C-alpha cells in the first residue's frame, strides 16, 4: 500500500511538473539536467561531480533570476524523494520479497552496502517496508559518528572521548572548538567541521 500510494503521489507531482515546466523534475533524466543547465543552476557533490542528489542542494550555485525555479525544483524533489527508491524496490520484488546483494568488503569506506536494490539508504518513512519473518526480529545498530568514536577509543584522548559520549555530537564539539563559540546543529559550520574531522581520520 505504501509503495503504490507513494508512486501514485509521485506520478501526480510529475504530471504537474510537466504541465508547469515541460519536464518531470522528479526524475533523474537528461531533461531534468538540461532544465537546470538552461537556468545556470549547478549542483555538484563533494568530489565536484554533477549530481541531482538532495544532499548537495544546500551547496548549489543558483543565479538570482533562477532562485524561484530552484525553490520549486527542491520542493518537487523533496515530495518525490522516495519514489525512485520505491521503483527500484518494486522492480526487484520476487513475490513479496527482495533478495539484494549484501557487500561487506567492496565499499570504499569499508562500510556495508546493499545493492539491487540499495536498502541501506531508506528514508525513515520507508523503513516500515522491512519486517522480519514470524518469530524473528530486526536488529539495528546506530553507526552515528562511528569513525570519531573509534578514534577516541584508540587514542584515549579525554576531550574526544567526552565528545563522542552518548548524547554528544563530536562534529558540534569540533566546530565549537574551532570557532570558539557554541554552534547549533543546523549551523553550516558543523558540516565543515565534520568534513575536516573525517578527512583527517581517513587521511
mmCIF file of C-alpha atoms in Angstrom:
data_model
loop_
_atom_site.group_PDB
_atom_site.id
_atom_site.type_symbol
_atom_site.label_atom_id
_atom_site.label_comp_id
_atom_site.label_asym_id
_atom_site.label_seq_id
_atom_site.Cartn_x
_atom_site.Cartn_y
_atom_site.Cartn_z
ATOM 1 C CA UNK A 1 0.000 0.000 0.000
ATOM 2 C CA UNK A 2 2.808 2.411 0.892
ATOM 3 C CA UNK A 3 4.593 1.608 -2.342
ATOM 4 C CA UNK A 4 1.574 2.135 -4.561
ATOM 5 C CA UNK A 5 0.410 5.244 -2.699
ATOM 6 C CA UNK A 6 3.837 6.894 -2.853
ATOM 7 C CA UNK A 7 4.296 6.074 -6.525
ATOM 8 C CA UNK A 8 0.831 7.410 -7.366
ATOM 9 C CA UNK A 9 1.573 10.639 -5.494
ATOM 10 C CA UNK A 10 4.894 10.940 -7.324
ATOM 11 C CA UNK A 11 3.183 10.464 -10.679
ATOM 12 C CA UNK A 12 0.756 13.253 -9.835
ATOM 13 C CA UNK A 13 3.609 15.593 -8.866
ATOM 14 C CA UNK A 14 5.405 14.599 -12.075
ATOM 15 C CA UNK A 15 2.360 15.466 -14.181
ATOM 16 C CA UNK A 16 2.075 18.885 -12.512
ATOM 17 C CA UNK A 17 5.794 19.458 -13.107
ATOM 18 C CA UNK A 18 5.454 18.596 -16.792
ATOM 19 C CA UNK A 19 2.496 20.964 -17.069
ATOM 20 C CA UNK A 20 4.383 23.828 -15.377
ATOM 21 C CA UNK A 21 7.905 23.331 -16.735
ATOM 22 C CA UNK A 22 7.583 20.890 -19.630
ATOM 23 C CA UNK A 23 9.782 18.444 -17.685
ATOM 24 C CA UNK A 24 9.121 15.902 -14.949
ATOM 25 C CA UNK A 25 11.676 17.281 -12.486
ATOM 26 C CA UNK A 26 11.093 14.411 -10.069
ATOM 27 C CA UNK A 27 13.082 12.059 -12.298
ATOM 28 C CA UNK A 28 16.843 11.794 -12.786
ATOM 29 C CA UNK A 29 16.843 12.323 -16.536
ATOM 30 C CA UNK A 30 18.807 14.250 -19.157
ATOM 31 C CA UNK A 31 15.726 16.506 -19.499
ATOM 32 C CA UNK A 32 15.978 17.458 -15.814
ATOM 33 C CA UNK A 33 19.700 18.184 -16.193
ATOM 34 C CA UNK A 34 19.062 20.332 -19.288
ATOM 35 C CA UNK A 35 16.377 22.258 -17.370
ATOM 36 C CA UNK A 36 18.917 23.090 -14.673
ATOM 37 C CA UNK A 37 21.618 23.964 -17.227
ATOM 38 C CA UNK A 38 19.287 26.355 -19.041
ATOM 39 C CA UNK A 39 18.861 28.288 -15.803
ATOM 40 C CA UNK A 40 22.538 28.238 -14.893
ATOM 41 C CA UNK A 41 21.873 26.100 -11.807
ATOM 42 C CA UNK A 42 24.889 23.964 -10.886
ATOM 43 C CA UNK A 43 24.616 21.120 -8.369
ATOM 44 C CA UNK A 44 27.832 19.252 -7.604
ATOM 45 C CA UNK A 45 28.817 16.774 -4.939
ATOM 46 C CA UNK A 46 31.866 16.981 -2.685
ATOM 47 C CA UNK A 47 34.015 15.452 -5.450
ATOM 48 C CA UNK A 48 32.953 18.175 -7.897
ATOM 49 C CA UNK A 49 30.757 15.877 -9.984
ATOM 50 C CA UNK A 50 27.370 16.964 -11.297
ATOM 51 C CA UNK A 51 24.582 15.415 -9.260
ATOM 52 C CA UNK A 52 20.840 15.545 -8.672
ATOM 53 C CA UNK A 53 21.150 14.293 -5.095
ATOM 54 C CA UNK A 54 19.259 16.264 -2.452
ATOM 55 C CA UNK A 55 22.355 16.029 -0.255
ATOM 56 C CA UNK A 56 24.048 18.639 -2.451
ATOM 57 C CA UNK A 57 21.166 21.119 -2.784
ATOM 58 C CA UNK A 58 22.451 23.355 0.019
ATOM 59 C CA UNK A 59 25.705 23.917 -1.882
ATOM 60 C CA UNK A 60 24.121 24.505 -5.312
ATOM 61 C CA UNK A 61 25.090 27.569 -7.342
ATOM 62 C CA UNK A 62 21.838 29.350 -8.211
ATOM 63 C CA UNK A 63 21.685 32.616 -10.201
ATOM 64 C CA UNK A 64 19.421 35.276 -8.678
ATOM 65 C CA UNK A 65 16.938 35.088 -11.545
ATOM 66 C CA UNK A 66 16.642 31.285 -11.118
ATOM 67 C CA UNK A 67 16.000 31.320 -7.362
ATOM 68 C CA UNK A 68 12.232 30.786 -7.563
ATOM 69 C CA UNK A 69 12.628 27.938 -10.053
ATOM 70 C CA UNK A 70 15.204 26.267 -7.797
ATOM 71 C CA UNK A 71 12.887 26.548 -4.784
ATOM 72 C CA UNK A 72 10.183 24.778 -6.805
ATOM 73 C CA UNK A 73 12.698 22.194 -8.024
ATOM 74 C CA UNK A 74 13.749 21.333 -4.464
ATOM 75 C CA UNK A 75 10.096 21.173 -3.388
ATOM 76 C CA UNK A 76 9.290 18.695 -6.153
ATOM 77 C CA UNK A 77 12.358 16.602 -5.400
ATOM 78 C CA UNK A 78 11.504 16.525 -1.691
ATOM 79 C CA UNK A 79 7.923 15.412 -2.376
ATOM 80 C CA UNK A 80 9.081 12.592 -4.652
ATOM 81 C CA UNK A 81 12.379 11.632 -2.968
ATOM 82 C CA UNK A 82 11.152 8.174 -2.016
ATOM 83 C CA UNK A 83 9.642 7.401 -5.420
ATOM 84 C CA UNK A 84 12.894 6.402 -7.133
ATOM 85 C CA UNK A 85 13.807 4.075 -4.289
ATOM 86 C CA UNK A 86 10.341 2.524 -4.329
ATOM 87 C CA UNK A 87 10.521 1.976 -8.099
ATOM 88 C CA UNK A 88 13.848 0.208 -7.522
ATOM 89 C CA UNK A 89 12.300 -1.996 -4.838
ATOM 90 C CA UNK A 90 9.209 -2.709 -6.938
ATOM 91 C CA UNK A 91 11.354 -3.826 -9.876
ATOM 92 C CA UNK A 92 13.299 -6.155 -7.546
ATOM 93 C CA UNK A 93 10.260 -7.813 -5.935
ATOM 94 C CA UNK A 94 10.019 -11.578 -6.194
ATOM 95 C CA UNK A 95 6.582 -12.221 -4.727
ATOM 96 C CA UNK A 96 6.614 -10.176 -1.511
ATOM 97 C CA UNK A 97 10.411 -10.321 -1.042
ATOM 98 C CA UNK A 98 13.550 -8.787 -2.449
ATOM 99 C CA UNK A 99 16.913 -10.542 -2.495
ATOM 100 C CA UNK A 100 19.575 -7.821 -2.548
ATOM 101 C CA UNK A 101 23.322 -8.239 -2.834
ATOM 102 C CA UNK A 102 24.963 -7.523 0.541
ATOM 103 C CA UNK A 103 28.535 -6.316 0.051
ATOM 104 C CA UNK A 104 30.637 -6.389 3.215
ATOM 105 C CA UNK A 105 34.084 -5.742 1.734
ATOM 106 C CA UNK A 106 33.731 -3.928 -1.580
ATOM 107 C CA UNK A 107 32.923 -0.376 -0.495
ATOM 108 C CA UNK A 108 35.439 2.469 -0.481
ATOM 109 C CA UNK A 109 34.593 3.462 3.099
ATOM 110 C CA UNK A 110 34.681 -0.093 4.455
ATOM 111 C CA UNK A 111 31.017 0.037 5.438
ATOM 112 C CA UNK A 112 28.409 -2.454 4.293
ATOM 113 C CA UNK A 113 26.444 -1.757 1.131
ATOM 114 C CA UNK A 114 23.221 -3.394 -0.002
ATOM 115 C CA UNK A 115 22.656 -3.259 -3.746
ATOM 116 C CA UNK A 116 19.990 -4.201 -6.277
ATOM 117 C CA UNK A 117 18.081 -2.683 -4.560
ATOM 118 C CA UNK A 118 20.135 -0.366 -2.351
ATOM 119 C CA UNK A 119 18.422 -0.686 1.023
ATOM 120 C CA UNK A 120 20.971 0.984 3.296
ATOM 121 C CA UNK A 121 19.676 4.468 2.460
ATOM 122 C CA UNK A 122 15.956 4.019 3.003
ATOM 123 C CA UNK A 123 14.360 7.159 4.382
ATOM 124 C CA UNK A 124 12.730 6.860 7.838
ATOM 125 C CA UNK A 125 9.276 6.885 6.251
ATOM 126 C CA UNK A 126 10.032 3.756 4.226
ATOM 127 C CA UNK A 127 11.554 1.599 6.935
ATOM 128 C CA UNK A 128 8.184 0.052 7.702
ATOM 129 C CA UNK A 129 8.570 -1.750 4.365
ATOM 130 C CA UNK A 130 11.059 -4.084 6.032
ATOM 131 C CA UNK A 131 9.787 -6.606 8.535
ATOM 132 C CA UNK A 132 11.015 -9.981 9.792
ATOM 133 C CA UNK A 133 9.507 -13.403 9.383
ATOM 134 C CA UNK A 134 7.235 -14.554 12.186
ATOM 135 C CA UNK A 135 9.226 -15.323 15.327
ATOM 136 C CA UNK A 136 12.192 -13.246 14.173
ATOM 137 C CA UNK A 137 13.238 -9.670 14.937
ATOM 138 C CA UNK A 138 15.185 -6.967 13.119
ATOM 139 C CA UNK A 139 18.200 -5.628 14.976
ATOM 140 C CA UNK A 140 19.618 -2.182 14.237
ATOM 141 C CA UNK A 141 22.999 -0.692 15.071
ATOM 142 C CA UNK A 142 23.359 3.083 15.210
ATOM 143 C CA UNK A 143 26.638 3.925 13.478
ATOM 144 C CA UNK A 144 26.288 7.665 14.036
ATOM 145 C CA UNK A 145 29.766 9.235 14.221
ATOM 146 C CA UNK A 146 31.355 5.761 14.320
ATOM 147 C CA UNK A 147 34.739 6.954 12.995
ATOM 148 C CA UNK A 148 35.319 9.582 15.732
ATOM 149 C CA UNK A 149 34.148 7.056 18.330
ATOM 150 C CA UNK A 150 36.731 4.508 17.198
ATOM 151 C CA UNK A 151 39.447 7.178 17.035
ATOM 152 C CA UNK A 152 38.582 8.328 20.554
ATOM 153 C CA UNK A 153 38.684 4.777 21.902
ATOM 154 C CA UNK A 154 42.023 4.019 20.250
ATOM 155 C CA UNK A 155 43.675 7.298 21.196
ATOM 156 C CA UNK A 156 42.283 7.574 24.714
ATOM 157 C CA UNK A 157 42.037 11.351 24.210
ATOM 158 C CA UNK A 158 39.913 12.635 27.104
ATOM 159 C CA UNK A 159 38.319 15.534 25.208
ATOM 160 C CA UNK A 160 37.407 13.354 22.268
ATOM 161 C CA UNK A 161 36.018 10.616 24.494
ATOM 162 C CA UNK A 162 33.742 13.219 26.045
ATOM 163 C CA UNK A 163 32.750 14.482 22.595
ATOM 164 C CA UNK A 164 31.584 11.022 21.457
ATOM 165 C CA UNK A 165 29.787 10.107 24.692
ATOM 166 C CA UNK A 166 26.072 9.226 24.357
ATOM 167 C CA UNK A 167 24.058 12.357 23.636
ATOM 168 C CA UNK A 168 27.091 14.290 22.410
ATOM 169 C CA UNK A 169 27.967 15.350 18.859
ATOM 170 C CA UNK A 170 31.693 15.314 18.023
ATOM 171 C CA UNK A 171 31.169 17.499 14.958
ATOM 172 C CA UNK A 172 29.471 20.213 17.008
ATOM 173 C CA UNK A 173 32.241 19.854 19.580
ATOM 174 C CA UNK A 174 34.904 20.377 16.913
ATOM 175 C CA UNK A 175 33.032 23.305 15.316
ATOM 176 C CA UNK A 176 32.637 24.991 18.701
ATOM 177 C CA UNK A 177 36.325 24.433 19.407
ATOM 178 C CA UNK A 178 37.414 25.872 16.055
ATOM 179 C CA UNK A 179 35.188 28.963 16.156
ATOM 180 C CA UNK A 180 35.339 29.480 19.901
ATOM 181 C CA UNK A 181 31.582 29.698 20.388
ATOM 182 C CA UNK A 182 28.537 27.459 20.765
ATOM 183 C CA UNK A 183 27.411 26.076 17.390
ATOM 184 C CA UNK A 184 23.845 24.906 16.687
ATOM 185 C CA UNK A 185 23.144 21.631 14.911
ATOM 186 C CA UNK A 186 21.776 23.411 11.825
ATOM 187 C CA UNK A 187 24.753 25.780 11.554
ATOM 188 C CA UNK A 188 26.651 25.108 8.276
ATOM 189 C CA UNK A 189 29.910 25.222 10.219
ATOM 190 C CA UNK A 190 29.028 21.812 11.703
ATOM 191 C CA UNK A 191 29.228 20.341 8.199
ATOM 192 C CA UNK A 192 32.619 21.998 7.661
ATOM 193 C CA UNK A 193 33.900 20.567 10.951
ATOM 194 C CA UNK A 194 32.544 17.113 10.066
ATOM 195 C CA UNK A 195 34.312 17.161 6.711
ATOM 196 C CA UNK A 196 37.563 18.270 8.344
ATOM 197 C CA UNK A 197 37.394 15.612 11.060
ATOM 198 C CA UNK A 198 36.571 12.741 8.694
ATOM 199 C CA UNK A 199 39.203 13.906 6.191
ATOM 200 C CA UNK A 200 41.814 13.875 8.953
ATOM 201 C CA UNK A 201 40.800 10.358 10.035
ATOM 202 C CA UNK A 202 40.783 8.949 6.510
ATOM 203 C CA UNK A 203 43.972 10.810 5.536
#
